[in-house]
PDB file of C-alpha atoms in Angstrom:
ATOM      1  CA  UNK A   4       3.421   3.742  -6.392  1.00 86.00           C
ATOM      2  CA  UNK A   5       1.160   2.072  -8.161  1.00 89.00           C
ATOM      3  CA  UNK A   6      -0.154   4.480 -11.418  1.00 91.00           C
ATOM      4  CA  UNK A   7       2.811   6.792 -10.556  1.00 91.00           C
ATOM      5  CA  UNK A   8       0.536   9.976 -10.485  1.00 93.00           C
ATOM      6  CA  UNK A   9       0.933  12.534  -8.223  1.00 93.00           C
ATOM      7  CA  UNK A  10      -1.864  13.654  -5.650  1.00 94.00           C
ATOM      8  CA  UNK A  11      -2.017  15.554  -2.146  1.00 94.00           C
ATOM      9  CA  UNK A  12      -0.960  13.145   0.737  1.00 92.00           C
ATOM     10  CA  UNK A  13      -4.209  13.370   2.216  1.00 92.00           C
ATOM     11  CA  UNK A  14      -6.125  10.915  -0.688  1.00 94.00           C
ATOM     12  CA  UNK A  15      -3.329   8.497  -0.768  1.00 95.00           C
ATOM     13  CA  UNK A  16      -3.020   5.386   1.914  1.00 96.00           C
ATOM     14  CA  UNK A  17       0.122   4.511   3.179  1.00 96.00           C
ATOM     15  CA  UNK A  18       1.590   1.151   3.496  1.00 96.00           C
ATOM     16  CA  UNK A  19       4.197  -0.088   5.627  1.00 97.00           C
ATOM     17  CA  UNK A  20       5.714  -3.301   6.797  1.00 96.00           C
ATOM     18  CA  UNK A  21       4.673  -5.630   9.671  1.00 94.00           C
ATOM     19  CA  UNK A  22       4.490  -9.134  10.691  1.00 91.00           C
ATOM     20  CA  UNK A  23       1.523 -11.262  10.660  1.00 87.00           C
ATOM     21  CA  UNK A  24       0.737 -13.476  14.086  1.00 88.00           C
ATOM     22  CA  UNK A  25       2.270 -16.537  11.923  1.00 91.00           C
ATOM     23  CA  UNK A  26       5.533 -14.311  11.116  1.00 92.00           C
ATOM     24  CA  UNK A  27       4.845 -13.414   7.703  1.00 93.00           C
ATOM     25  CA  UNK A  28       6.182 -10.331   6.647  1.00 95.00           C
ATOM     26  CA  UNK A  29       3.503  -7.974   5.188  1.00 95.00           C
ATOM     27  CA  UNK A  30       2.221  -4.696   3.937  1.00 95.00           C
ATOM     28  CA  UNK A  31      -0.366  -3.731   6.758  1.00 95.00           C
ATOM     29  CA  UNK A  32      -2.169  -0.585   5.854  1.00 95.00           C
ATOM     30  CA  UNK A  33      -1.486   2.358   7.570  1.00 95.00           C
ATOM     31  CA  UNK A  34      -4.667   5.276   6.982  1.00 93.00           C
ATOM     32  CA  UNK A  35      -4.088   7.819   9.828  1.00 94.00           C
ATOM     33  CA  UNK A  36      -0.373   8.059   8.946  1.00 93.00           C
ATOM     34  CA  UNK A  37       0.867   6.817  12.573  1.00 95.00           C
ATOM     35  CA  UNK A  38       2.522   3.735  12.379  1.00 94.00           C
ATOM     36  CA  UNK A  39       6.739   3.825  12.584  1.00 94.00           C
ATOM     37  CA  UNK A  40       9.056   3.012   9.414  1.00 92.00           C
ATOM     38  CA  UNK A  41       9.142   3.481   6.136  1.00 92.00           C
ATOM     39  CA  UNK A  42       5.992   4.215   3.792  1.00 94.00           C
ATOM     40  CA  UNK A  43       5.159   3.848   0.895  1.00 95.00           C
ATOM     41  CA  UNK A  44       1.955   5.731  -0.849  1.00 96.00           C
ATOM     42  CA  UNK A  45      -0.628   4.323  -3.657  1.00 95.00           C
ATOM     43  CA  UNK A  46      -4.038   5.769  -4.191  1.00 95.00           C
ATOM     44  CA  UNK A  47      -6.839   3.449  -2.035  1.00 94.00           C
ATOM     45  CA  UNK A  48      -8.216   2.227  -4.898  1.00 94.00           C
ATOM     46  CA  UNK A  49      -8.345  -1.450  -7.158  1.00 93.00           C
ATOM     47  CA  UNK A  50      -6.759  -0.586 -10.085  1.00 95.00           C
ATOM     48  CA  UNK A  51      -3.531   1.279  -8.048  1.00 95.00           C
ATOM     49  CA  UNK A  52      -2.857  -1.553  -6.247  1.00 93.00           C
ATOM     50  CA  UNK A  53      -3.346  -3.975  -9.453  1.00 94.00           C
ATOM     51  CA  UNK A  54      -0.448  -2.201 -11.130  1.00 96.00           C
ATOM     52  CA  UNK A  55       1.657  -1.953  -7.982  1.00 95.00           C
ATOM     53  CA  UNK A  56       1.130  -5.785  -7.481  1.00 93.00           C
ATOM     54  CA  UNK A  57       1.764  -6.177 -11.287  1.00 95.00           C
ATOM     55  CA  UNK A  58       5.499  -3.910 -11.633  1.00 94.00           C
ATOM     56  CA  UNK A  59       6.432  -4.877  -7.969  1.00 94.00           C
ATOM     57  CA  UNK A  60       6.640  -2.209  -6.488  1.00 94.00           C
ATOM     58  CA  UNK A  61       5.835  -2.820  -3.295  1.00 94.00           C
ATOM     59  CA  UNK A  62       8.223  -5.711  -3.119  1.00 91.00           C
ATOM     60  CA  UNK A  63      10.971  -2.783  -3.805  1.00 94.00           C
ATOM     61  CA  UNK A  64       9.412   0.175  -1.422  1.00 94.00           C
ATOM     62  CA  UNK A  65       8.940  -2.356   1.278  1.00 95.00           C
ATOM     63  CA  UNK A  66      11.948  -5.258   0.913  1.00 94.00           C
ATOM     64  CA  UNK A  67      10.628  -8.395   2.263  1.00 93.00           C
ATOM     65  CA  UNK A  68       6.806  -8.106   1.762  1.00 93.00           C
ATOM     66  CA  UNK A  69       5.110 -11.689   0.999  1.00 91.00           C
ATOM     67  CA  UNK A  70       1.799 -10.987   1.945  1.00 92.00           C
ATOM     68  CA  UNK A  71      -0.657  -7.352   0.822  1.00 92.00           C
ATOM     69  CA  UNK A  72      -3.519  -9.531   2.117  1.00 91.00           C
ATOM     70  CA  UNK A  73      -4.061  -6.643   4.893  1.00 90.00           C
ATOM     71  CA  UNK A  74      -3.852  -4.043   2.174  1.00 93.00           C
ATOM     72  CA  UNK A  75      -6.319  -5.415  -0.448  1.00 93.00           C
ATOM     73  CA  UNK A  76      -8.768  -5.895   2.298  1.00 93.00           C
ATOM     74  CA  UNK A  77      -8.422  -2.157   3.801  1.00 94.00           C
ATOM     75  CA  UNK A  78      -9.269  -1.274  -0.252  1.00 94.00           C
ATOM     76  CA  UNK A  79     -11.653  -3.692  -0.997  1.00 93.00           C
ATOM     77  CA  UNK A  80     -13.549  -2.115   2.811  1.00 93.00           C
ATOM     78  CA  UNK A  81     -13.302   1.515   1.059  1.00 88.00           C
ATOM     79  CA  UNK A  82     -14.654   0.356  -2.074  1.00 77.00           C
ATOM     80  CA  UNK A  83     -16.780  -1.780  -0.926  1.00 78.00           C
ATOM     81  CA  UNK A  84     -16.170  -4.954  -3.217  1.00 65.00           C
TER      82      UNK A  84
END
């Protein structure tokens, strides 16, 4: 979503929508490709999610979305930073 590249389903991370305690709709991050609804795919790294966040796309894969808090923090785990 974000860089646009193609690559096996098995390096990307999945997002889909959920709802923070407070009611906030948000991308939660999704790694073991479980939870229900829609998906939508970026590779887990900085710079993919950097261009998603800057072309809003995930706004557009996942109408609704005001928070990616859950999303940058599942990245920021993997790369550790």
């Amino acid at each position: 979503m974000g860089c646009r590249r193609r690559d096996a389903q098995s390096r990307l991370l999945r997002m889909v929508r959920g709802m923070t305690a407070d009611g906030v709709i948000s991308a939660v991050a999704d790694p073991h490709h479980r939870l229900s609804g829609r998906g939508a795919w970026l590779h887990p790294t900085r710079e993919c999610l950097e261009l998603a966040l800057k072309r809003r796309a995930i706004g557009r894969a996942l109408p609704g979305v005001a928070d990616n808090s859950s999303v940058l923090g599942h990245i920021a785990g993997l790369t550790g930073g």
